[in-house]
């Protein structure tokens, strides 16, 4: 049977998260646009409007996505130069890192441009810095190993909708943070696709994953 304290932790949400979650979801819908925004936000004019008239108006409605256009303009002014965030560092590991900072093919400008857009949209964004497991070298790692890319970190953009709970000290530094993320598992083409909720907790000494 699951531990009661653990289940309480996984199900608990920070009061600020509970208060702002509907707003974050509305903002995300407004940026993404499309039929989902119309379905969620196009209301009836009055009780006298029939269901047929309302449905017809929904089918004819258009959402001019000025939110995305406006945020893209701000992003483009900062990140319009393709090499704006690149530095003249000759290490091959650094060059490989700046061309793929999230292990998903995004270079530094693309990644931070997307973070900038969502920061403007939500008011803030999280960025998690992680690194792959270091192979057992049988000796202490050296700077040569680091420059060769054995411990190259990578960035993970974290939406406010994923930061479910947290605690900070008197100076605002995190004691711990609890992330809730959805993961699609479909690596095998002949097995059913499943959606799994992943809980990740990070504190000052380590991290844990629950699913």
Tab-separated table of C-alpha atoms in Angstrom:
chain	number	residue	atom	x	y	z
A	1	UNK	CA	0.000	0.000	0.000
A	2	UNK	CA	1.349	3.477	-0.870
A	3	UNK	CA	2.733	5.477	2.018
A	4	UNK	CA	0.113	7.954	3.273
A	5	UNK	CA	2.656	10.766	3.621
A	6	UNK	CA	3.914	10.204	0.084
A	7	UNK	CA	0.386	10.219	-1.352
A	8	UNK	CA	-0.362	13.443	0.493
A	9	UNK	CA	2.777	14.982	-0.985
A	10	UNK	CA	1.951	13.854	-4.545
A	11	UNK	CA	-1.636	15.135	-4.359
A	12	UNK	CA	-0.894	18.421	-2.605
A	13	UNK	CA	-0.699	21.671	-4.557
A	14	UNK	CA	0.788	24.967	-3.457
A	15	UNK	CA	-1.892	27.622	-2.730
A	16	UNK	CA	-0.388	29.896	-5.393
A	17	UNK	CA	-0.576	27.076	-7.932
A	18	UNK	CA	-4.216	26.381	-7.100
A	19	UNK	CA	-5.045	30.076	-7.437
A	20	UNK	CA	-3.214	30.645	-10.726
A	21	UNK	CA	-3.722	27.360	-12.569
A	22	UNK	CA	-6.949	28.453	-14.365
A	23	UNK	CA	-5.228	31.663	-15.466
A	24	UNK	CA	-2.184	29.773	-16.758
A	25	UNK	CA	-4.418	27.430	-18.738
A	26	UNK	CA	-6.346	30.352	-20.227
A	27	UNK	CA	-3.084	32.050	-21.216
A	28	UNK	CA	-1.798	28.876	-22.847
A	29	UNK	CA	-5.058	28.489	-24.771
A	30	UNK	CA	-4.829	32.125	-25.870
A	31	UNK	CA	-1.307	31.601	-27.206
A	32	UNK	CA	-2.082	28.325	-28.958
A	33	UNK	CA	-5.399	29.598	-30.378
A	34	UNK	CA	-7.460	27.422	-32.682
A	35	UNK	CA	-10.831	25.770	-32.201
A	36	UNK	CA	-10.078	24.823	-28.587
A	37	UNK	CA	-9.927	28.522	-27.616
A	38	UNK	CA	-13.268	29.168	-29.310
A	39	UNK	CA	-14.883	26.141	-27.660
A	40	UNK	CA	-13.688	27.222	-24.210
A	41	UNK	CA	-14.250	30.977	-24.418
A	42	UNK	CA	-17.039	31.777	-26.873
A	43	UNK	CA	-20.132	32.258	-24.727
A	44	UNK	CA	-23.743	32.837	-25.609
A	45	UNK	CA	-24.878	36.397	-26.088
A	46	UNK	CA	-28.023	35.891	-24.033
A	47	UNK	CA	-30.322	33.129	-22.814
A	48	UNK	CA	-32.523	33.851	-25.849
A	49	UNK	CA	-29.845	32.606	-28.253
A	50	UNK	CA	-30.840	29.123	-29.362
A	51	UNK	CA	-28.457	26.206	-29.393
A	52	UNK	CA	-28.640	26.142	-33.197
A	53	UNK	CA	-27.735	29.840	-33.468
A	54	UNK	CA	-24.967	29.437	-30.912
A	55	UNK	CA	-23.495	26.450	-32.747
A	56	UNK	CA	-23.653	28.300	-36.058
A	57	UNK	CA	-21.860	31.305	-34.532
A	58	UNK	CA	-19.156	29.004	-33.135
A	59	UNK	CA	-18.612	27.433	-36.530
A	60	UNK	CA	-18.230	30.870	-38.122
A	61	UNK	CA	-16.047	32.331	-35.363
A	62	UNK	CA	-12.411	33.168	-36.019
A	63	UNK	CA	-9.759	33.731	-33.364
A	64	UNK	CA	-7.181	36.264	-34.607
A	65	UNK	CA	-4.234	35.113	-32.527
A	66	UNK	CA	-2.698	38.466	-31.641
A	67	UNK	CA	-1.245	37.003	-28.447
A	68	UNK	CA	1.187	34.729	-30.299
A	69	UNK	CA	2.014	37.403	-32.879
A	70	UNK	CA	2.790	39.992	-30.211
A	71	UNK	CA	4.994	37.681	-28.165
A	72	UNK	CA	6.796	36.481	-31.285
A	73	UNK	CA	7.622	40.103	-32.156
A	74	UNK	CA	9.226	40.659	-28.748
A	75	UNK	CA	11.150	37.389	-29.080
A	76	UNK	CA	12.367	38.187	-32.583
A	77	UNK	CA	13.755	41.567	-31.537
A	78	UNK	CA	16.015	39.870	-28.996
A	79	UNK	CA	16.846	36.653	-30.834
A	80	UNK	CA	16.745	37.789	-34.476
A	81	UNK	CA	20.493	37.212	-34.862
A	82	UNK	CA	21.176	33.520	-35.273
A	83	UNK	CA	24.446	33.679	-33.373
A	84	UNK	CA	23.438	36.204	-30.713
A	85	UNK	CA	23.978	33.806	-27.825
A	86	UNK	CA	27.025	32.038	-29.182
A	87	UNK	CA	30.471	32.645	-27.762
A	88	UNK	CA	33.913	32.273	-29.307
A	89	UNK	CA	34.814	29.179	-27.287
A	90	UNK	CA	36.834	26.619	-29.181
A	91	UNK	CA	36.081	23.525	-27.124
A	92	UNK	CA	34.235	20.961	-29.296
A	93	UNK	CA	32.029	20.004	-26.343
A	94	UNK	CA	30.890	23.623	-25.966
A	95	UNK	CA	30.130	23.955	-29.661
A	96	UNK	CA	28.105	20.736	-29.557
A	97	UNK	CA	26.286	21.958	-26.445
A	98	UNK	CA	25.287	25.339	-27.888
A	99	UNK	CA	23.887	23.595	-30.960
A	100	UNK	CA	21.766	21.220	-28.849
A	101	UNK	CA	21.160	22.591	-25.353
A	102	UNK	CA	18.160	20.397	-24.494
A	103	UNK	CA	19.102	17.048	-26.085
A	104	UNK	CA	16.196	17.579	-28.457
A	105	UNK	CA	17.982	19.503	-31.209
A	106	UNK	CA	17.316	23.077	-30.028
A	107	UNK	CA	20.258	25.465	-30.202
A	108	UNK	CA	20.799	28.149	-27.560
A	109	UNK	CA	18.882	30.857	-29.408
A	110	UNK	CA	15.896	28.653	-30.141
A	111	UNK	CA	15.675	27.333	-26.582
A	112	UNK	CA	15.990	30.696	-24.843
A	113	UNK	CA	13.688	32.290	-27.409
A	114	UNK	CA	10.962	29.811	-26.455
A	115	UNK	CA	11.650	30.424	-22.760
A	116	UNK	CA	11.354	34.180	-23.387
A	117	UNK	CA	7.974	33.754	-25.092
A	118	UNK	CA	6.562	31.725	-22.221
A	119	UNK	CA	8.033	34.097	-19.650
A	120	UNK	CA	6.148	36.931	-21.323
A	121	UNK	CA	3.023	34.768	-21.474
A	122	UNK	CA	2.954	33.379	-17.926
A	123	UNK	CA	5.058	35.970	-16.094
A	124	UNK	CA	7.776	33.440	-15.308
A	125	UNK	CA	9.266	30.144	-16.471
A	126	UNK	CA	11.460	27.528	-14.858
A	127	UNK	CA	14.615	26.042	-16.370
A	128	UNK	CA	15.979	22.820	-14.936
A	129	UNK	CA	19.651	22.057	-15.517
A	130	UNK	CA	20.567	18.384	-15.536
A	131	UNK	CA	23.383	16.220	-16.825
A	132	UNK	CA	23.622	12.622	-18.056
A	133	UNK	CA	25.062	9.932	-15.836
A	134	UNK	CA	28.851	10.079	-15.935
A	135	UNK	CA	30.462	6.807	-17.043
A	136	UNK	CA	32.700	4.971	-14.606
A	137	UNK	CA	36.204	5.995	-15.629
A	138	UNK	CA	37.994	4.167	-12.868
A	139	UNK	CA	39.614	7.470	-11.954
A	140	UNK	CA	38.718	11.042	-11.083
A	141	UNK	CA	37.247	13.102	-13.885
A	142	UNK	CA	39.515	15.774	-15.328
A	143	UNK	CA	38.890	18.996	-17.231
A	144	UNK	CA	39.952	17.147	-20.377
A	145	UNK	CA	37.041	14.756	-19.808
A	146	UNK	CA	34.661	17.665	-19.314
A	147	UNK	CA	35.906	19.397	-22.470
A	148	UNK	CA	35.440	16.124	-24.341
A	149	UNK	CA	31.741	16.197	-23.441
A	150	UNK	CA	31.539	13.451	-20.812
A	151	UNK	CA	29.538	15.643	-18.429
A	152	UNK	CA	27.776	18.054	-20.772
A	153	UNK	CA	24.653	19.444	-19.062
A	154	UNK	CA	21.347	20.128	-20.752
A	155	UNK	CA	18.378	22.421	-20.124
A	156	UNK	CA	14.736	21.481	-19.534
A	157	UNK	CA	12.080	24.188	-19.829
A	158	UNK	CA	9.510	23.870	-17.028
A	159	UNK	CA	6.096	25.507	-17.384
A	160	UNK	CA	4.367	27.056	-14.343
A	161	UNK	CA	1.638	24.456	-14.920
A	162	UNK	CA	4.208	21.768	-14.081
A	163	UNK	CA	5.486	23.332	-10.842
A	164	UNK	CA	2.855	21.945	-8.505
A	165	UNK	CA	4.356	22.593	-5.069
A	166	UNK	CA	7.444	24.094	-3.481
A	167	UNK	CA	8.963	25.546	-0.334
A	168	UNK	CA	11.414	28.429	0.072
A	169	UNK	CA	13.564	29.786	2.869
A	170	UNK	CA	13.543	33.339	4.247
A	171	UNK	CA	15.630	34.518	1.278
A	172	UNK	CA	13.446	32.913	-1.385
A	173	UNK	CA	15.796	30.029	-2.159
A	174	UNK	CA	14.096	26.698	-2.727
A	175	UNK	CA	14.072	24.015	-0.045
A	176	UNK	CA	12.439	21.654	-2.521
A	177	UNK	CA	10.172	21.642	-5.576
A	178	UNK	CA	7.604	19.145	-6.865
A	179	UNK	CA	7.058	18.884	-10.633
A	180	UNK	CA	4.088	17.105	-12.223
A	181	UNK	CA	4.573	16.281	-15.893
A	182	UNK	CA	2.682	14.223	-18.457
A	183	UNK	CA	4.676	11.732	-20.492
A	184	UNK	CA	3.518	9.898	-23.620
A	185	UNK	CA	4.930	6.394	-23.839
A	186	UNK	CA	4.831	4.987	-27.348
A	187	UNK	CA	8.373	3.819	-28.092
A	188	UNK	CA	7.056	0.445	-29.209
A	189	UNK	CA	4.965	0.873	-32.396
A	190	UNK	CA	2.793	-2.212	-31.838
A	191	UNK	CA	1.769	-1.558	-28.244
A	192	UNK	CA	-0.957	0.852	-27.069
A	193	UNK	CA	0.078	4.460	-26.521
A	194	UNK	CA	-0.241	5.440	-22.861
A	195	UNK	CA	-0.150	8.753	-21.023
A	196	UNK	CA	1.612	8.624	-17.672
A	197	UNK	CA	1.779	11.228	-14.915
A	198	UNK	CA	5.351	11.618	-13.686
A	199	UNK	CA	6.093	13.248	-10.330
A	200	UNK	CA	9.600	14.582	-9.790
A	201	UNK	CA	10.831	16.093	-6.544
A	202	UNK	CA	14.115	17.957	-6.147
A	203	UNK	CA	15.667	19.160	-2.924
A	204	UNK	CA	19.106	20.410	-1.926
A	205	UNK	CA	20.594	16.948	-1.661
A	206	UNK	CA	18.986	14.891	-4.426
A	207	UNK	CA	15.940	14.043	-6.510
A	208	UNK	CA	13.239	11.380	-6.774
A	209	UNK	CA	10.839	10.201	-9.451
A	210	UNK	CA	7.379	8.691	-8.868
A	211	UNK	CA	4.912	7.391	-11.450
